[in-house]
mmCIF file of C-alpha atoms in Angstrom:
data_model
loop_
_atom_site.group_PDB
_atom_site.id
_atom_site.type_symbol
_atom_site.label_atom_id
_atom_site.label_comp_id
_atom_site.label_asym_id
_atom_site.label_seq_id
_atom_site.Cartn_x
_atom_site.Cartn_y
_atom_site.Cartn_z
ATOM 1 C CA UNK A 1 -10.120 2.321 -16.042
ATOM 2 C CA UNK A 2 -12.036 4.039 -13.395
ATOM 3 C CA UNK A 3 -11.569 2.917 -9.774
ATOM 4 C CA UNK A 4 -14.973 3.128 -8.114
ATOM 5 C CA UNK A 5 -14.220 1.389 -4.766
ATOM 6 C CA UNK A 6 -11.124 0.495 -2.664
ATOM 7 C CA UNK A 7 -10.545 -2.648 -0.897
ATOM 8 C CA UNK A 8 -7.622 -2.844 1.652
ATOM 9 C CA UNK A 9 -8.836 -6.402 2.702
ATOM 10 C CA UNK A 10 -9.162 -5.371 6.320
ATOM 11 C CA UNK A 11 -5.785 -3.926 6.719
ATOM 12 C CA UNK A 12 -7.155 -0.579 7.871
ATOM 13 C CA UNK A 13 -10.681 -0.167 9.421
ATOM 14 C CA UNK A 14 -13.132 1.231 6.804
ATOM 15 C CA UNK A 15 -15.051 4.061 8.605
ATOM 16 C CA UNK A 16 -17.240 5.319 5.708
ATOM 17 C CA UNK A 17 -17.810 5.321 1.889
ATOM 18 C CA UNK A 18 -18.960 8.772 0.814
ATOM 19 C CA UNK A 19 -20.005 10.032 -2.411
ATOM 20 C CA UNK A 20 -16.339 10.032 -3.659
ATOM 21 C CA UNK A 21 -14.173 9.171 -0.805
ATOM 22 C CA UNK A 22 -13.468 5.995 1.124
ATOM 23 C CA UNK A 23 -12.261 6.837 4.722
ATOM 24 C CA UNK A 24 -10.026 4.570 6.666
ATOM 25 C CA UNK A 25 -8.843 4.820 10.257
ATOM 26 C CA UNK A 26 -5.007 5.177 10.107
ATOM 27 C CA UNK A 27 -4.378 5.617 13.829
ATOM 28 C CA UNK A 28 -5.863 7.424 16.757
ATOM 29 C CA UNK A 29 -5.013 10.866 15.417
ATOM 30 C CA UNK A 30 -5.340 10.530 11.624
ATOM 31 C CA UNK A 31 -7.463 9.291 8.811
ATOM 32 C CA UNK A 32 -6.832 8.151 5.303
ATOM 33 C CA UNK A 33 -8.976 9.676 2.718
ATOM 34 C CA UNK A 34 -8.898 7.914 -0.705
ATOM 35 C CA UNK A 35 -10.629 9.773 -3.491
ATOM 36 C CA UNK A 36 -12.284 7.135 -5.981
ATOM 37 C CA UNK A 37 -13.523 7.984 -9.447
ATOM 38 C CA UNK A 38 -17.184 7.587 -8.341
ATOM 39 C CA UNK A 39 -19.435 10.496 -9.610
ATOM 40 C CA UNK A 40 -22.931 11.444 -8.601
ATOM 41 C CA UNK A 41 -25.344 13.927 -10.250
ATOM 42 C CA UNK A 42 -28.718 15.100 -8.985
ATOM 43 C CA UNK A 43 -28.054 13.150 -5.743
ATOM 44 C CA UNK A 44 -27.815 9.808 -7.643
ATOM 45 C CA UNK A 45 -24.614 7.709 -7.992
ATOM 46 C CA UNK A 46 -23.667 6.639 -11.445
ATOM 47 C CA UNK A 47 -22.899 2.991 -12.239
ATOM 48 C CA UNK A 48 -19.457 3.607 -13.509
ATOM 49 C CA UNK A 49 -16.920 6.377 -12.744
ATOM 50 C CA UNK A 50 -14.847 9.019 -14.539
ATOM 51 C CA UNK A 51 -11.223 7.909 -14.979
ATOM 52 C CA UNK A 52 -8.643 9.666 -12.789
ATOM 53 C CA UNK A 53 -11.349 11.954 -11.273
ATOM 54 C CA UNK A 54 -10.178 11.126 -7.870
ATOM 55 C CA UNK A 55 -6.557 11.778 -8.623
ATOM 56 C CA UNK A 56 -7.566 15.225 -10.166
ATOM 57 C CA UNK A 57 -9.598 16.160 -7.032
ATOM 58 C CA UNK A 58 -6.703 15.197 -4.742
ATOM 59 C CA UNK A 59 -4.170 17.127 -6.751
ATOM 60 C CA UNK A 60 -6.340 20.217 -6.851
ATOM 61 C CA UNK A 61 -7.122 20.181 -3.214
ATOM 62 C CA UNK A 62 -3.490 19.765 -2.279
ATOM 63 C CA UNK A 63 -2.841 22.914 -4.418
ATOM 64 C CA UNK A 64 -5.518 24.942 -2.680
ATOM 65 C CA UNK A 65 -4.486 23.841 0.952
ATOM 66 C CA UNK A 66 -0.962 25.049 0.321
ATOM 67 C CA UNK A 67 -2.166 28.359 -1.150
ATOM 68 C CA UNK A 68 -4.782 29.058 1.553
ATOM 69 C CA UNK A 69 -2.659 27.869 4.633
ATOM 70 C CA UNK A 70 -1.756 31.423 5.684
ATOM 71 C CA UNK A 71 -5.447 32.180 6.069
ATOM 72 C CA UNK A 72 -6.617 29.077 7.773
ATOM 73 C CA UNK A 73 -4.930 25.912 9.252
ATOM 74 C CA UNK A 74 -5.936 22.739 7.268
ATOM 75 C CA UNK A 75 -6.225 19.085 8.093
ATOM 76 C CA UNK A 76 -3.873 17.760 5.300
ATOM 77 C CA UNK A 77 -0.746 15.965 6.653
ATOM 78 C CA UNK A 78 0.400 14.258 3.467
ATOM 79 C CA UNK A 79 -0.617 13.036 -0.020
ATOM 80 C CA UNK A 80 1.833 10.134 -0.018
ATOM 81 C CA UNK A 81 0.761 6.661 0.722
ATOM 82 C CA UNK A 82 1.907 5.868 4.309
ATOM 83 C CA UNK A 83 4.833 3.375 4.477
ATOM 84 C CA UNK A 84 2.840 1.176 6.830
ATOM 85 C CA UNK A 85 0.489 0.124 4.052
ATOM 86 C CA UNK A 86 1.611 -2.907 2.114
ATOM 87 C CA UNK A 87 2.762 -2.455 -1.597
ATOM 88 C CA UNK A 88 -0.147 -4.763 -2.941
ATOM 89 C CA UNK A 89 -2.566 -1.847 -2.052
ATOM 90 C CA UNK A 90 -0.663 1.015 -3.534
ATOM 91 C CA UNK A 91 -2.153 0.888 -7.053
ATOM 92 C CA UNK A 92 -5.565 1.787 -5.396
ATOM 93 C CA UNK A 93 -4.015 4.619 -3.374
ATOM 94 C CA UNK A 94 -1.140 6.460 -5.219
ATOM 95 C CA UNK A 95 -2.289 9.917 -6.289
ATOM 96 C CA UNK A 96 -5.591 9.536 -4.523
ATOM 97 C CA UNK A 97 -4.708 9.602 -0.899
ATOM 98 C CA UNK A 98 -4.787 12.276 1.814
ATOM 99 C CA UNK A 99 -3.560 11.643 5.275
ATOM 100 C CA UNK A 100 -5.401 13.945 7.373
ATOM 101 C CA UNK A 101 -5.854 15.009 10.996
ATOM 102 C CA UNK A 102 -8.849 13.485 12.866
ATOM 103 C CA UNK A 103 -10.950 16.334 13.961
ATOM 104 C CA UNK A 104 -14.586 17.010 15.062
ATOM 105 C CA UNK A 105 -16.354 18.198 11.973
ATOM 106 C CA UNK A 106 -18.935 21.006 12.297
ATOM 107 C CA UNK A 107 -22.402 20.007 10.890
ATOM 108 C CA UNK A 108 -22.399 22.974 8.391
ATOM 109 C CA UNK A 109 -21.699 23.254 4.722
ATOM 110 C CA UNK A 110 -20.099 26.736 4.534
ATOM 111 C CA UNK A 111 -21.097 27.933 1.099
ATOM 112 C CA UNK A 112 -19.932 31.238 -0.258
ATOM 113 C CA UNK A 113 -21.424 32.826 -3.321
ATOM 114 C CA UNK A 114 -19.739 35.398 -5.481
ATOM 115 C CA UNK A 115 -22.192 35.278 -8.250
ATOM 116 C CA UNK A 116 -26.036 34.552 -8.457
ATOM 117 C CA UNK A 117 -26.607 31.261 -10.062
ATOM 118 C CA UNK A 118 -28.219 27.832 -9.278
ATOM 119 C CA UNK A 119 -30.533 27.581 -6.396
ATOM 120 C CA UNK A 120 -29.654 31.111 -5.441
ATOM 121 C CA UNK A 121 -30.915 32.419 -8.711
ATOM 122 C CA UNK A 122 -34.116 30.408 -8.377
ATOM 123 C CA UNK A 123 -34.834 31.635 -4.989
ATOM 124 C CA UNK A 124 -34.097 35.272 -6.031
ATOM 125 C CA UNK A 125 -36.517 35.177 -8.927
ATOM 126 C CA UNK A 126 -39.293 34.172 -6.370
ATOM 127 C CA UNK A 127 -38.598 36.240 -3.355
ATOM 128 C CA UNK A 128 -35.769 38.668 -3.951
ATOM 129 C CA UNK A 129 -33.628 36.844 -1.319
ATOM 130 C CA UNK A 130 -30.773 34.374 -1.218
ATOM 131 C CA UNK A 131 -30.890 31.939 1.710
ATOM 132 C CA UNK A 132 -33.316 34.440 3.251
ATOM 133 C CA UNK A 133 -30.872 37.318 2.827
ATOM 134 C CA UNK A 134 -32.365 40.396 0.955
ATOM 135 C CA UNK A 135 -30.056 41.288 -1.804
ATOM 136 C CA UNK A 136 -30.034 44.029 -4.412
ATOM 137 C CA UNK A 137 -32.987 44.411 -6.644
ATOM 138 C CA UNK A 138 -32.735 44.087 -10.487
ATOM 139 C CA UNK A 139 -29.977 41.403 -10.557
ATOM 140 C CA UNK A 140 -29.717 39.096 -13.522
ATOM 141 C CA UNK A 141 -28.639 35.582 -13.721
ATOM 142 C CA UNK A 142 -24.926 34.943 -13.207
ATOM 143 C CA UNK A 143 -24.360 38.580 -12.085
ATOM 144 C CA UNK A 144 -21.740 39.335 -9.400
ATOM 145 C CA UNK A 145 -22.838 40.198 -6.019
ATOM 146 C CA UNK A 146 -21.679 43.399 -4.472
ATOM 147 C CA UNK A 147 -19.756 41.407 -1.870
ATOM 148 C CA UNK A 148 -19.553 37.595 -1.427
ATOM 149 C CA UNK A 149 -22.411 36.078 0.419
ATOM 150 C CA UNK A 150 -22.052 33.456 3.146
ATOM 151 C CA UNK A 151 -24.963 31.194 2.622
ATOM 152 C CA UNK A 152 -24.614 27.952 4.624
ATOM 153 C CA UNK A 153 -26.593 24.808 4.661
ATOM 154 C CA UNK A 154 -26.882 22.090 7.129
ATOM 155 C CA UNK A 155 -24.698 18.933 6.604
ATOM 156 C CA UNK A 156 -27.110 16.096 6.084
ATOM 157 C CA UNK A 157 -26.549 12.448 6.654
ATOM 158 C CA UNK A 158 -25.568 10.424 3.596
ATOM 159 C CA UNK A 159 -28.732 9.957 1.529
ATOM 160 C CA UNK A 160 -30.349 12.978 2.954
ATOM 161 C CA UNK A 161 -30.567 16.440 1.451
ATOM 162 C CA UNK A 162 -28.728 19.402 2.824
ATOM 163 C CA UNK A 163 -31.070 22.258 3.952
ATOM 164 C CA UNK A 164 -30.239 25.813 2.944
ATOM 165 C CA UNK A 165 -30.381 28.137 6.075
ATOM 166 C CA UNK A 166 -29.964 31.788 6.853
ATOM 167 C CA UNK A 167 -26.499 32.511 8.278
ATOM 168 C CA UNK A 168 -27.989 33.356 11.749
ATOM 169 C CA UNK A 169 -29.219 29.803 12.022
ATOM 170 C CA UNK A 170 -25.674 28.181 12.287
ATOM 171 C CA UNK A 171 -25.360 29.781 15.664
ATOM 172 C CA UNK A 172 -28.031 27.305 17.049
ATOM 173 C CA UNK A 173 -26.019 24.389 15.436
ATOM 174 C CA UNK A 174 -22.302 25.322 16.524
ATOM 175 C CA UNK A 175 -22.600 28.280 18.899
ATOM 176 C CA UNK A 176 -22.048 31.939 18.166
ATOM 177 C CA UNK A 177 -18.323 31.961 18.607
ATOM 178 C CA UNK A 178 -17.688 29.101 16.060
ATOM 179 C CA UNK A 179 -20.451 30.434 13.715
ATOM 180 C CA UNK A 180 -18.781 33.844 13.418
ATOM 181 C CA UNK A 181 -15.401 32.259 12.900
ATOM 182 C CA UNK A 182 -16.674 30.001 10.227
ATOM 183 C CA UNK A 183 -18.338 32.736 8.438
ATOM 184 C CA UNK A 184 -15.202 34.988 8.558
ATOM 185 C CA UNK A 185 -12.995 32.145 7.313
ATOM 186 C CA UNK A 186 -15.240 30.973 4.567
ATOM 187 C CA UNK A 187 -15.549 34.461 2.940
ATOM 188 C CA UNK A 188 -11.865 35.112 3.420
ATOM 189 C CA UNK A 189 -10.872 31.809 1.866
ATOM 190 C CA UNK A 190 -13.234 32.299 -1.042
ATOM 191 C CA UNK A 191 -12.023 35.865 -1.675
ATOM 192 C CA UNK A 192 -8.330 34.761 -1.751
ATOM 193 C CA UNK A 193 -9.085 31.831 -4.028
ATOM 194 C CA UNK A 194 -11.397 33.831 -6.470
ATOM 195 C CA UNK A 195 -8.525 36.457 -6.918
ATOM 196 C CA UNK A 196 -5.969 33.722 -7.652
ATOM 197 C CA UNK A 197 -8.294 31.782 -9.975
ATOM 198 C CA UNK A 198 -9.228 34.948 -11.823
ATOM 199 C CA UNK A 199 -5.635 35.620 -12.413
ATOM 200 C CA UNK A 200 -5.599 32.158 -14.216
ATOM 201 C CA UNK A 201 -8.690 32.843 -16.351
ATOM 202 C CA UNK A 202 -11.202 31.148 -14.166
ATOM 203 C CA UNK A 203 -14.256 32.606 -12.286
ATOM 204 C CA UNK A 204 -15.154 30.743 -9.021
ATOM 205 C CA UNK A 205 -18.970 31.557 -8.967
ATOM 206 C CA UNK A 206 -19.477 29.811 -5.642
ATOM 207 C CA UNK A 207 -17.895 27.115 -3.538
ATOM 208 C CA UNK A 208 -18.479 24.896 -0.376
ATOM 209 C CA UNK A 209 -16.078 24.635 2.529
ATOM 210 C CA UNK A 210 -16.145 22.398 5.519
ATOM 211 C CA UNK A 211 -14.539 23.017 8.890
ATOM 212 C CA UNK A 212 -13.467 20.958 11.840
ATOM 213 C CA UNK A 213 -12.380 21.697 15.423
ATOM 214 C CA UNK A 214 -9.076 21.035 16.912
ATOM 215 C CA UNK A 215 -10.221 20.383 20.438
ATOM 216 C CA UNK A 216 -6.818 20.828 21.954
ATOM 217 C CA UNK A 217 -6.026 24.450 20.480
ATOM 218 C CA UNK A 218 -9.696 25.312 19.902
ATOM 219 C CA UNK A 219 -8.813 26.315 16.350
ATOM 220 C CA UNK A 220 -11.217 26.070 13.437
ATOM 221 C CA UNK A 221 -9.633 23.999 10.705
ATOM 222 C CA UNK A 222 -10.251 23.593 7.046
ATOM 223 C CA UNK A 223 -11.167 19.969 6.224
ATOM 224 C CA UNK A 224 -12.563 17.764 3.442
ATOM 225 C CA UNK A 225 -11.723 18.673 -0.110
ATOM 226 C CA UNK A 226 -11.342 22.300 -1.132
ATOM 227 C CA UNK A 227 -12.216 24.249 -4.259
ATOM 228 C CA UNK A 228 -12.539 21.279 -6.595
ATOM 229 C CA UNK A 229 -15.058 21.006 -9.573
ATOM 230 C CA UNK A 230 -17.070 18.849 -7.185
ATOM 231 C CA UNK A 231 -17.458 21.524 -4.564
ATOM 232 C CA UNK A 232 -17.460 24.644 -6.739
ATOM 233 C CA UNK A 233 -18.661 26.128 -9.935
ATOM 234 C CA UNK A 234 -15.694 27.195 -12.232
ATOM 235 C CA UNK A 235 -16.494 29.366 -15.154
ATOM 236 C CA UNK A 236 -14.171 30.448 -18.093
ATOM 237 C CA UNK A 237 -13.663 34.147 -17.498
ATOM 238 C CA UNK A 238 -13.231 34.903 -21.144
ATOM 239 C CA UNK A 239 -16.594 33.483 -22.050
ATOM 240 C CA UNK A 240 -18.387 35.006 -19.059
ATOM 241 C CA UNK A 241 -21.595 37.032 -19.810
ATOM 242 C CA UNK A 242 -24.074 37.988 -17.261
ATOM 243 C CA UNK A 243 -27.757 37.530 -17.959
ATOM 244 C CA UNK A 244 -27.668 33.722 -18.780
ATOM 245 C CA UNK A 245 -26.383 30.445 -17.493
ATOM 246 C CA UNK A 246 -22.760 29.818 -17.877
ATOM 247 C CA UNK A 247 -20.780 26.630 -18.900
ATOM 248 C CA UNK A 248 -19.140 25.129 -15.899
ATOM 249 C CA UNK A 249 -15.968 23.068 -15.480
ATOM 250 C CA UNK A 250 -17.738 20.530 -13.413
ATOM 251 C CA UNK A 251 -20.373 17.835 -13.515
ATOM 252 C CA UNK A 252 -22.612 20.040 -15.791
ATOM 253 C CA UNK A 253 -21.448 18.118 -18.796
ATOM 254 C CA UNK A 254 -22.852 14.911 -17.255
ATOM 255 C CA UNK A 255 -26.057 16.615 -15.974
ATOM 256 C CA UNK A 256 -26.840 17.936 -19.386
ATOM 257 C CA UNK A 257 -26.721 14.311 -20.757
ATOM 258 C CA UNK A 258 -28.941 12.961 -17.956
ATOM 259 C CA UNK A 259 -31.383 15.761 -18.404
ATOM 260 C CA UNK A 260 -31.653 15.223 -22.124
ATOM 261 C CA UNK A 261 -32.563 11.540 -21.511
ATOM 262 C CA UNK A 262 -34.906 12.060 -18.537
ATOM 263 C CA UNK A 263 -32.466 10.269 -16.191
ATOM 264 C CA UNK A 264 -32.198 12.902 -13.490
ATOM 265 C CA UNK A 265 -32.116 11.465 -9.983
ATOM 266 C CA UNK A 266 -31.836 7.753 -11.104
ATOM 267 C CA UNK A 267 -29.106 5.653 -9.335
ATOM 268 C CA UNK A 268 -27.083 3.245 -11.250
ATOM 269 C CA UNK A 269 -27.171 4.839 -14.641
ATOM 270 C CA UNK A 270 -24.176 3.694 -16.872
ATOM 271 C CA UNK A 271 -22.275 6.768 -18.316
ATOM 272 C CA UNK A 272 -21.281 6.119 -22.005
ATOM 273 C CA UNK A 273 -17.588 6.367 -22.686
ATOM 274 C CA UNK A 274 -17.760 9.559 -24.678
ATOM 275 C CA UNK A 275 -19.604 11.411 -21.850
ATOM 276 C CA UNK A 276 -17.118 9.967 -19.347
ATOM 277 C CA UNK A 277 -14.257 11.272 -21.374
ATOM 278 C CA UNK A 278 -15.856 14.587 -21.927
ATOM 279 C CA UNK A 279 -16.405 15.035 -18.206
ATOM 280 C CA UNK A 280 -12.958 14.012 -17.370
ATOM 281 C CA UNK A 281 -11.645 16.660 -19.814
ATOM 282 C CA UNK A 282 -13.553 19.419 -18.053
ATOM 283 C CA UNK A 283 -11.869 18.329 -14.759
ATOM 284 C CA UNK A 284 -8.418 18.215 -16.525
ATOM 285 C CA UNK A 285 -8.952 21.723 -18.035
ATOM 286 C CA UNK A 286 -9.916 23.184 -14.617
ATOM 287 C CA UNK A 287 -6.781 21.561 -13.032
ATOM 288 C CA UNK A 288 -4.444 22.766 -15.731
ATOM 289 C CA UNK A 289 -5.750 26.387 -15.796
ATOM 290 C CA UNK A 290 -5.672 26.803 -12.021
ATOM 291 C CA UNK A 291 -2.359 25.102 -11.151
ATOM 292 C CA UNK A 292 -0.523 26.036 -14.402
ATOM 293 C CA UNK A 293 0.660 22.413 -14.472
ATOM 294 C CA UNK A 294 0.098 19.838 -17.254
ATOM 295 C CA UNK A 295 -1.980 16.790 -16.202
ATOM 296 C CA UNK A 296 -0.164 13.554 -16.845
#
């Protein structure tokens, strides 16, 4: 049974419901993120969720936060349900919760691309650029870039679309000092994660990071989720072949079903059980290959 919404009956103030996470105020310094099983595709929210998707995202983020901590501080405090929350709410929260530091989030999606695919490939075929950056001529779809590209976008309000921007533009959004730091950290985090994932048989084609500011220490901190199938393209390394699209360990299974039925961009579509199960299996496979753990 998929959990598509949480209800703590006013025990904690609900600050926001995002595409996946319900965010509660825990105290003055920390928040409670709860990853539901909601799923969206083509910027449209499906009527039903994918069972255990929120738990898989939480477990995978926890893995990556630990692995990447030497490179960049992160906001995760604990994945345990706080003792202060009554037991009646625990079934909604166990395995889905992240207690995180409350930080000022930068209005930037820090996207790093190691391979040319998706919107980057479409832009390249038209202009020879990616986010306005001139890249090597003669590339083919899914080919690896010479070096990872930092290709940010604006962080839009919910319901709006992010806008791809040239890296130089984020200086106008966050200032030069933080723009440089975010770019450096994003590429360093991606490079470390890509190396680790490749050793487990997974190619991380691209990913999206988000960062916040610790105003007391002036440190840039890794926030939100990290390196999940919702924020990244994972490809099976053994099946990789440049020059064509690759099968992904993400929502592509669902997207293909929607596309075949002309349902792209429609809210409230009910996902059939077999498609929900197939989508979940993609998430499970990614989790097991990357962490080396069996999903229970």
